[in-house]
Coordinates of C-alpha atoms and ligand atoms in Angstrom, one line a residue:
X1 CA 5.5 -2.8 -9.3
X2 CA 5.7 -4.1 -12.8
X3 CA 2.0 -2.5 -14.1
X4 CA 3.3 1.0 -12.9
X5 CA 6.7 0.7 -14.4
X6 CA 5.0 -0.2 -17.4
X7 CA 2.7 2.8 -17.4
X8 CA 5.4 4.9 -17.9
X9 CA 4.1 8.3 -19.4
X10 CA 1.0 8.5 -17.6
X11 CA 2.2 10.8 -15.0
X12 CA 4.5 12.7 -17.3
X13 CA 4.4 16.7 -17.2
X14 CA 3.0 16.2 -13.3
X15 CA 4.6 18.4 -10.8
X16 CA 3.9 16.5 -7.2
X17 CA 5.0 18.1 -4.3
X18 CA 5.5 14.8 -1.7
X19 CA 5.7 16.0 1.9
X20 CA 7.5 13.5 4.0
X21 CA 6.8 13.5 7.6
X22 CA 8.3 11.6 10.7
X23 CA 7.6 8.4 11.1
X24 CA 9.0 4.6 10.3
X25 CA 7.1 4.3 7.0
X26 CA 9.7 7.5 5.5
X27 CA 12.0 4.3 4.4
X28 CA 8.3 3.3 2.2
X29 CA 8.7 7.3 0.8
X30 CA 11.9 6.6 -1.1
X31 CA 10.7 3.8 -3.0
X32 CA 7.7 6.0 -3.7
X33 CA 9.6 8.9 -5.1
X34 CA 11.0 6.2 -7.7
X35 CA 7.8 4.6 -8.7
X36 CA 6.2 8.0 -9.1
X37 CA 9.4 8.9 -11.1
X38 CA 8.9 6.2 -13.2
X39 CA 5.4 6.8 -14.1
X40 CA 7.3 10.2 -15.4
X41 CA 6.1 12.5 -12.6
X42 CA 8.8 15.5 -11.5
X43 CA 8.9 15.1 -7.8
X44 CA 9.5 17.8 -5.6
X45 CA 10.5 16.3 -1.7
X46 CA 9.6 18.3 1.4
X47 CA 10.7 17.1 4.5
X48 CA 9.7 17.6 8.0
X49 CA 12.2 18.2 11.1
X50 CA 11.0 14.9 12.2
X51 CA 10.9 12.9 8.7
X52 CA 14.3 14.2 8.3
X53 CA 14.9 11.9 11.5
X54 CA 14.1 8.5 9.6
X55 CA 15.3 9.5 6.2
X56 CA 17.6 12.1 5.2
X57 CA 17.5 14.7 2.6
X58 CA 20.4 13.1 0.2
X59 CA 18.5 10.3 -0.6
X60 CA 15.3 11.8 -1.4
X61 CA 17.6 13.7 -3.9
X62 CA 19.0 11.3 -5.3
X63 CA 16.1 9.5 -6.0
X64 CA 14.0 12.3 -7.5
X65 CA 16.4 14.5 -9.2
X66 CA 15.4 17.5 -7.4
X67 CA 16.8 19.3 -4.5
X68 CA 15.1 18.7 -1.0
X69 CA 12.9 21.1 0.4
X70 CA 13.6 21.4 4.6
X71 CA 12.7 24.9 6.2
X72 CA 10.5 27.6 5.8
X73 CA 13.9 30.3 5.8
X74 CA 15.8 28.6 2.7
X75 CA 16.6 31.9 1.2
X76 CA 17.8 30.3 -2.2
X77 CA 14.2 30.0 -3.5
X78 CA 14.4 32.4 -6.5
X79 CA 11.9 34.3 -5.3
X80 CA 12.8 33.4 -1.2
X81 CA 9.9 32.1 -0.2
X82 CA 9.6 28.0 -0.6
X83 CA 5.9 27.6 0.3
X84 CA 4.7 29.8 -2.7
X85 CA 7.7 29.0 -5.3
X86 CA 6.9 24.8 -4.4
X87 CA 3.2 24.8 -4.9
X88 CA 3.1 27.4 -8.2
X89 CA 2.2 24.9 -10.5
X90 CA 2.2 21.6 -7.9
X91 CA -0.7 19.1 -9.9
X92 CA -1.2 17.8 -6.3
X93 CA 0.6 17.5 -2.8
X94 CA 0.9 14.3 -1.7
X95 CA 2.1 13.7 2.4
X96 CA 3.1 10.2 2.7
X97 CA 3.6 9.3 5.1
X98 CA 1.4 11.6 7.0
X99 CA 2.1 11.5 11.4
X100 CA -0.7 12.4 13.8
X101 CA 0.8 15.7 14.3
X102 CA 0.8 16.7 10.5
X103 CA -2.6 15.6 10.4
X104 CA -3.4 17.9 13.0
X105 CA -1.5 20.7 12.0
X106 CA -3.6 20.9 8.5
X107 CA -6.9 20.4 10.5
X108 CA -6.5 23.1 12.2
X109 CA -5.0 25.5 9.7
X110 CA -1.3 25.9 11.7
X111 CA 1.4 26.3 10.1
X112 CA 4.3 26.2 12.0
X113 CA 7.0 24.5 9.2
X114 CA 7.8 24.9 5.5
X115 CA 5.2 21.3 5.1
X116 CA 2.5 23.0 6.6
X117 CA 2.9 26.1 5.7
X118 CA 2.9 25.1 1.9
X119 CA -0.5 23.4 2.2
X120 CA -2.1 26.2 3.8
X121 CA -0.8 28.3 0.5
X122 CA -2.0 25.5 -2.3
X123 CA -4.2 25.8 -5.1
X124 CA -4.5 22.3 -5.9
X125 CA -5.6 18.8 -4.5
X126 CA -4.0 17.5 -2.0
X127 CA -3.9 13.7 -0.9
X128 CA -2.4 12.2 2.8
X129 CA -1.2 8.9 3.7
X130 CA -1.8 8.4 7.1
X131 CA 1.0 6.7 8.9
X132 CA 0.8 6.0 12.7
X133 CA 0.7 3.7 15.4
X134 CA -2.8 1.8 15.6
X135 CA -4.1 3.7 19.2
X136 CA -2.9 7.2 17.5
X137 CA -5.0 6.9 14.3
X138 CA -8.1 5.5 16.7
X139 CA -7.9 8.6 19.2
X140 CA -11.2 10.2 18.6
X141 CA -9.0 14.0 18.2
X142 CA -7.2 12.2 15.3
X143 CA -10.3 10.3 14.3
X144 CA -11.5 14.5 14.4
X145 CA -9.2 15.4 12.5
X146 CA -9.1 13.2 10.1
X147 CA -13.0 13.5 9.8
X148 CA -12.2 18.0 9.2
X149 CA -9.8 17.0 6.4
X150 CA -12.5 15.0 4.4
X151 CA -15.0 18.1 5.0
X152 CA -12.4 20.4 3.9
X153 CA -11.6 18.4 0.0
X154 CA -8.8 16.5 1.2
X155 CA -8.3 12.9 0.3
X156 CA -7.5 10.6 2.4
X157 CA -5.3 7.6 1.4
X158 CA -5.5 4.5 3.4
X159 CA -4.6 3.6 6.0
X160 CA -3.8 -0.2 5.7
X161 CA -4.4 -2.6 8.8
X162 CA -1.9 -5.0 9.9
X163 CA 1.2 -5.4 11.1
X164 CA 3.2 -2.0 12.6
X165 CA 6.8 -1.1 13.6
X166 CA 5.5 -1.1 17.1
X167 CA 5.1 -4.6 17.1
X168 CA 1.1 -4.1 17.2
X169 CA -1.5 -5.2 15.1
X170 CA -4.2 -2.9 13.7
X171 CA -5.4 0.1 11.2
X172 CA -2.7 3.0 10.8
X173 CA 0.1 1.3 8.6
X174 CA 1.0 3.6 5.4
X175 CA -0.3 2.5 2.0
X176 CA 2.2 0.1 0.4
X177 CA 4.3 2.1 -2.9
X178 CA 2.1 0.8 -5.2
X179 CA -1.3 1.3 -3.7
X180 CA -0.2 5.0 -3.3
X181 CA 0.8 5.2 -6.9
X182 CA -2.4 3.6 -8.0
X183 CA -4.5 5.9 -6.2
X184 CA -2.1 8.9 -7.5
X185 CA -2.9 7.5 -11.5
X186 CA -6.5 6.9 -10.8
X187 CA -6.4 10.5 -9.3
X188 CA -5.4 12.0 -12.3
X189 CA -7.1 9.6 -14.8
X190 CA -10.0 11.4 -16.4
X191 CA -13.7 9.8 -15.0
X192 CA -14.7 8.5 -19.1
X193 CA -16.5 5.6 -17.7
X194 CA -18.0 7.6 -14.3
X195 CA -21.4 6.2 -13.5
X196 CA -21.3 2.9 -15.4
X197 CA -20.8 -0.7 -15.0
X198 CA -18.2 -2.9 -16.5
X199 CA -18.2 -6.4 -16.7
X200 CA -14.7 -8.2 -17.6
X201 CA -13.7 -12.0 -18.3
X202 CA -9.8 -12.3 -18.3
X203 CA -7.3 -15.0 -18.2
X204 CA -7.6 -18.6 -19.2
X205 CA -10.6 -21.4 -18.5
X206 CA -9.5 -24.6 -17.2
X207 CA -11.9 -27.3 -18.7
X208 CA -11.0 -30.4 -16.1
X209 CA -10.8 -34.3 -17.3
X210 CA -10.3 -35.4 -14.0
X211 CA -9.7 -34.2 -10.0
X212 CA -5.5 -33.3 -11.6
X213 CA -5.5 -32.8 -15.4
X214 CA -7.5 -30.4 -17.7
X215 CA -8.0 -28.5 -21.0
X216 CA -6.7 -24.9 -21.0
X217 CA -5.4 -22.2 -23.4
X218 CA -2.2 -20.0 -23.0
X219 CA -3.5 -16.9 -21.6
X220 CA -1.6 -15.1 -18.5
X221 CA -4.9 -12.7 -18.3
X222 CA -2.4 -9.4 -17.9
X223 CA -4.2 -8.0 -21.0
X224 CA -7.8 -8.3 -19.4
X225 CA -6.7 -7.2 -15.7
X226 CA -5.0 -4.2 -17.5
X227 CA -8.1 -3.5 -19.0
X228 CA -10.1 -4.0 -15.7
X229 CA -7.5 -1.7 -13.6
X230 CA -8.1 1.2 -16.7
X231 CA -11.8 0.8 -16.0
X232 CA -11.6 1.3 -12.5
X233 CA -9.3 4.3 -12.7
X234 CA -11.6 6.0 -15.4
X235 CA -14.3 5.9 -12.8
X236 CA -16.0 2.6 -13.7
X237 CA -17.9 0.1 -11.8
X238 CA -16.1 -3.0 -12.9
X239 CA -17.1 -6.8 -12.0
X240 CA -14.0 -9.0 -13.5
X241 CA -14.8 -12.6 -13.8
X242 CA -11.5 -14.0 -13.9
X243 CA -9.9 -17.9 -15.0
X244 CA -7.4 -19.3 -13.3
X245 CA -3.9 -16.8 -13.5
X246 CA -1.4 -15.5 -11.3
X247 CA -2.2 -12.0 -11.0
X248 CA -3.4 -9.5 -8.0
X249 CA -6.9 -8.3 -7.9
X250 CA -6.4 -4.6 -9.3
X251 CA -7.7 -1.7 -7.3
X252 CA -11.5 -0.9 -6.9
X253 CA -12.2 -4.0 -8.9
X254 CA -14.6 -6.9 -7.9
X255 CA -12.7 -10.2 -8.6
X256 CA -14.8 -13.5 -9.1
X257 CA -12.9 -16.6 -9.7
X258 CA -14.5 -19.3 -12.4
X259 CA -12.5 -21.9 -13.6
X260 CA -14.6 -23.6 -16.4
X261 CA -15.9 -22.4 -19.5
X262 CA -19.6 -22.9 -18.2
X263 CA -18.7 -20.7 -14.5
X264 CA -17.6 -18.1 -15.6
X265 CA -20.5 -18.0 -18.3
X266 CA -22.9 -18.1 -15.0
X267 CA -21.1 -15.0 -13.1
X268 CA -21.1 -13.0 -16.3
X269 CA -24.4 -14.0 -16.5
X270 CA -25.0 -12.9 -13.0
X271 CA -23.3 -9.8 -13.0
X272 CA -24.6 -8.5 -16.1
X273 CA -28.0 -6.6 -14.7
X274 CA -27.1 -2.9 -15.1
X275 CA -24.1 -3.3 -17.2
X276 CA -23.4 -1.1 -19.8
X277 CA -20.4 -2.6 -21.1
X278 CA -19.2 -6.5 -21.3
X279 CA -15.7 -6.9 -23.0
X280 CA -14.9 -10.4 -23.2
X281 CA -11.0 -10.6 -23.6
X282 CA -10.6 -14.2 -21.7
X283 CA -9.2 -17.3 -23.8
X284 CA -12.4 -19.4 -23.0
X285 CA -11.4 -23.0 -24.2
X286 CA -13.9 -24.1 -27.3
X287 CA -14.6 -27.4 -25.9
X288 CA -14.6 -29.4 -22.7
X289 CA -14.9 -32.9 -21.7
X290 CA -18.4 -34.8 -21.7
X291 CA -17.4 -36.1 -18.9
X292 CA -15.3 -35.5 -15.7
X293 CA -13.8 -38.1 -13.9
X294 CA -14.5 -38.1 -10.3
X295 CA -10.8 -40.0 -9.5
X296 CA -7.4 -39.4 -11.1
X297 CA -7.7 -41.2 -14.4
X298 CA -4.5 -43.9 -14.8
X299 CA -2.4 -44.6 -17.0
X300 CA -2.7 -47.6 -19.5
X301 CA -0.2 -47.3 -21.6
X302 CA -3.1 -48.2 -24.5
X303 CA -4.5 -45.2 -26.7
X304 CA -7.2 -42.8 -25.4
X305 CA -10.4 -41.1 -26.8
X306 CA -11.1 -37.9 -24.9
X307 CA -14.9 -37.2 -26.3
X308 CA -15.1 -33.2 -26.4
X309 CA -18.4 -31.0 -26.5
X310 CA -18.2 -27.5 -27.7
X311 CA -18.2 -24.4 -24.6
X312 CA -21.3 -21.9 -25.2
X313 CA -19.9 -18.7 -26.5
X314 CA -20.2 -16.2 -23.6
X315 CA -19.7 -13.4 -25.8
X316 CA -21.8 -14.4 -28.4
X317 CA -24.8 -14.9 -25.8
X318 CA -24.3 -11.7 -23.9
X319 CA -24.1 -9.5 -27.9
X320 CA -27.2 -11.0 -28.8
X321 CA -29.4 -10.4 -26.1
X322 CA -32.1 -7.9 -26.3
X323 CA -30.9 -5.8 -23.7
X324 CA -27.0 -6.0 -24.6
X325 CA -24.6 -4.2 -23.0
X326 CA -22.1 -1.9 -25.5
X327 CA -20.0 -5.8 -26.2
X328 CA -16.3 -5.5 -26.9
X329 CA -14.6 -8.8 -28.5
X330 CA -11.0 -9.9 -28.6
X331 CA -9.1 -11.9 -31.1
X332 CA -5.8 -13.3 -31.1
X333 CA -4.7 -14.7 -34.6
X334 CA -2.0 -16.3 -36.5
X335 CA -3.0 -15.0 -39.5
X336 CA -4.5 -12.6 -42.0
X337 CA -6.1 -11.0 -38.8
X338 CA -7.8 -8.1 -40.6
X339 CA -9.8 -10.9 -42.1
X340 CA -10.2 -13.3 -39.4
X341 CA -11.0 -10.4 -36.6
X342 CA -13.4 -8.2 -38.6
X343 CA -15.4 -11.6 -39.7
X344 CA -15.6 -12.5 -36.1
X345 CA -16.9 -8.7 -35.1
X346 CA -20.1 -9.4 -37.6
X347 CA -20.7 -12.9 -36.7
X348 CA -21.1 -11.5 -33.3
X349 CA -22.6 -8.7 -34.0
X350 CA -19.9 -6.6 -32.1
X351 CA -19.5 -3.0 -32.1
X352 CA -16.1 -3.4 -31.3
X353 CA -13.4 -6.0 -31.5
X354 CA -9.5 -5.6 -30.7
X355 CA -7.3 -7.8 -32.6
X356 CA -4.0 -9.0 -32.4
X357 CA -1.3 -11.1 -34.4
X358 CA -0.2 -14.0 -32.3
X359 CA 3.6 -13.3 -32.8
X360 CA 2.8 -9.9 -31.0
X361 CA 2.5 -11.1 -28.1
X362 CA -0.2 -13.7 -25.7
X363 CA 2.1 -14.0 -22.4
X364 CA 4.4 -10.8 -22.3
X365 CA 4.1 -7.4 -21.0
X366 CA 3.6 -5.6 -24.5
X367 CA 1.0 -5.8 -27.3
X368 CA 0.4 -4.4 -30.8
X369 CA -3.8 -4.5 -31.3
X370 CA -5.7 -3.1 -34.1
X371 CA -9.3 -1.9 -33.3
X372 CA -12.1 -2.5 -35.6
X373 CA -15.2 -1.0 -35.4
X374 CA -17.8 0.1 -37.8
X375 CA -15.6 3.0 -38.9
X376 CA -13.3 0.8 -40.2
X377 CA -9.5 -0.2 -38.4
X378 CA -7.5 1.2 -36.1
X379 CA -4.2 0.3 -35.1
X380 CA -2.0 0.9 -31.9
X381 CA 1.6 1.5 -31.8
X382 CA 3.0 -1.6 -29.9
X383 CA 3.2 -0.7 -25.8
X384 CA 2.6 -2.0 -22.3
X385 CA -0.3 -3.9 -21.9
X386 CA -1.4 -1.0 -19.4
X387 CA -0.7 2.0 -21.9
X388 CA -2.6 0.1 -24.6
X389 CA -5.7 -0.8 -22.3
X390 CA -6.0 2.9 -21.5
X391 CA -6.3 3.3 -25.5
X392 CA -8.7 0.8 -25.9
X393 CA -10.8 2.3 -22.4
X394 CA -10.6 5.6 -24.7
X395 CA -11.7 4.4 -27.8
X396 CA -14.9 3.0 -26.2
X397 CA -15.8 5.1 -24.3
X398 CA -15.8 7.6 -27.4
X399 CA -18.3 5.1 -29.1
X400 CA -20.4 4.1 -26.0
X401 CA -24.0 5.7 -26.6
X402 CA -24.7 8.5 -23.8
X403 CA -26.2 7.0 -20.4
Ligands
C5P501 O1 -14.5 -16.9 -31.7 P1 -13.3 -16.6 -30.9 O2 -13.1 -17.5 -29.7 O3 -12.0 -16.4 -31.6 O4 -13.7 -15.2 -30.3 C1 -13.0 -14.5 -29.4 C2 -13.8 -13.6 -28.5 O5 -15.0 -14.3 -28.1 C3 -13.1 -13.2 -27.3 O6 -13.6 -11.9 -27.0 C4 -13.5 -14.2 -26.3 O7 -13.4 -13.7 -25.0 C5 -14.9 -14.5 -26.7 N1 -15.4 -15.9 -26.4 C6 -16.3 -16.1 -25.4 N2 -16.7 -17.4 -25.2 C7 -16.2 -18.5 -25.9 C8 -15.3 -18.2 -26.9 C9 -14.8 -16.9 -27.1 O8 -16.8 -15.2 -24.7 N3 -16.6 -19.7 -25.7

């Protein structure tokens, strides 16, 4: 969960209206109304009869802050009618999870309960998380149903295949938390990159000596997979070549794995064909060895010569092709980084570079970066890794020349 925690604001002013209807994955809803609380939305619960069965209303209140919405006759709306006071100004609805019978019930326009009935009345988007036992969400009338809501502007989240309360194995479990929160920020993340193609290096290279030891920088690649995940969410097509790091694949992002300094110069290389942007944020080591050993070298005791040759600079290759892509550098420095980053932004010929000072941060979860550009510098406040590669997606897409 620690990316959406971290983009705290991004939901803030949202009213979301989450409908809650029966099944096992309810328990999944509380730790959703957090997470979306979190990312600053106010969240307005409504429960079905049957949701109400898995998960009751105090906790749903207790989690979002807000009173629980049951039945269609709650006279203590202020103006007595739920379904039009809970919408009026809802930024979306969001049913998760979403039963068979829910499903149905919006297909077909009923609306027999407050849930329902509240949909039917909406002037804004609304999004359902499927949530059922594998044979229910296969049924061709669900299947139907399902198909009806697409055709009639509704988006359909999921659902996830695997393992289900049933004991069965198949497509109908509920989006995990985080997926559903993902798909809720991407939702409301304006499209600045729609129609284009991103490519991405991240994270570390590993430069190997032999089958168990290697060359590698300190790089935990959070900065560039933030960046790739803003990308993604502002409608972009993004290819992330990534070195070796700990770190999921974020949504509706291609992931290619390339250890060395030479790999992952090949997939950029190979992805680059209709790219209009290449932003190079991975700590590619400057040199490898001339040599790899084929067997685990051992130990002598005696003094050793490791012979070195210098990496190709990936970013440097891509920025002065004829056909460049809009190139974004990165610089981390220890020093007098106005200097040292601006310098590197013409010897590259970049049209953008983000710097940052060492001390601020290589590892953690926040950063302070100053863009340079030709206009001159720009600094960030210091934030989340996530808030700050939204800034930076922002910035170029502000300078990007017009597809
Ligand atoms: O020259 P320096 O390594 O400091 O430049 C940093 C920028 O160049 C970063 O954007 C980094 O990803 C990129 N770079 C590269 N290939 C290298 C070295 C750096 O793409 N071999």
């Amino acid at each position: 969960m620690e990316d959406y925690i971290c983009v705290i604001d991004s939901l803030r002013g949202r009213k979301i209206v989450l409908g809650v209807s029966g099944g096992v994955a309810a328990y999944k809803a509380a730790a959703l109304v957090r997470a979306l609380g979190r990312m600053g939305a106010d969240v307005h619960v409504v429960l079905t009869e049957a949701g109400a069965r898995f998960v009751a209303a105090p906790t749903f209140h207790a989690l979002s802050g807000n009173r629980v919405w049951t039945s269609l006759w709650d006279g203590s709306m202020e103006n007595g009618i739920p379904h039009i006071a809970l919408v009026r100004g809802a930024d979306a609805i969001l049913i998760a999870p979403a039963s068979a019978d829910i499903i149905a019930s919006l297909a077909n326009g009923l609306a027999g309960d407050l849930l329902s009935t509240l949909c039917l009345a909406r002037d804004c988007p609304l999004l359902v998380a499927p949530a059922m036992n594998r044979q229910m969400w296969e049924n061709p009338a669900t299947q139907r149903n399902a198909a009806t809501l697409r055709e009639d502007g509704v988006f359909i989240l999921g659902p996830d295949k695997g393992e289900q309360a049933c004991g069965e194995t198949g497509p109908g479990r509920m989006l995990e938390p985080e997926a559903l929160c993902e798909a809720i920020l991407a939702f409301f993340t304006p499209k600045l990159l729609a129609g284009r193609k991103v490519v991405i290096t991240a994270g570390p290279t590993f430069e190997a000596i032999d089958p168990v030891r290697g060359i590698t920088n300190s790089s935990s690649g959070k900065m560039g997979y933030a960046i790739a995940a803003a990308c993604a969410r502002s409608g972009a097509e993004v290819v992330l070549v990534s070195g070796p790091v700990a770190l999921p694949t974020p949504a509706g992002v291609r992931r290619i794995d390339a250890s060395s300094a030479l790999r992952m110069r090949d997939e950029v290389l190979a992805a680059l064909p209709g790219a209009d942007v290449f932003i190079a944020v991975a700590a590619v080591a400057d040199y490898r060895p001339v040599e790899t050993a084929g067997h685990k070298i051992k130990k002598s005791g005696a003094a050793m010569q490791l012979a070195l040759v210098p990496n190709p600079d990936i970013l440097a290759e891509v920025a002065a092709r004829p056909d460049a892509p809009f190139c974004v550098g990165f610089a981390a420095e220890s020093h007098d980084l106005d200097m040292f980053a601006e310098g590197k932004r013409r010897a590259k010929r970049l049209p953008m570079l983000v710097g940052n000072l060492l001390a601020d941060g290589l590892c953690g979860d926040d950063n302070t970066v100053v863009i340079y550009d030709d206009e001159g510098r720009h600094p960030l406040p210091r934030a989340p890794k996530a808030f700050v590669a939204r800034q930076i997606v922002e910035h170029l897409a502000r300078l990007l020349p017009a597809a």
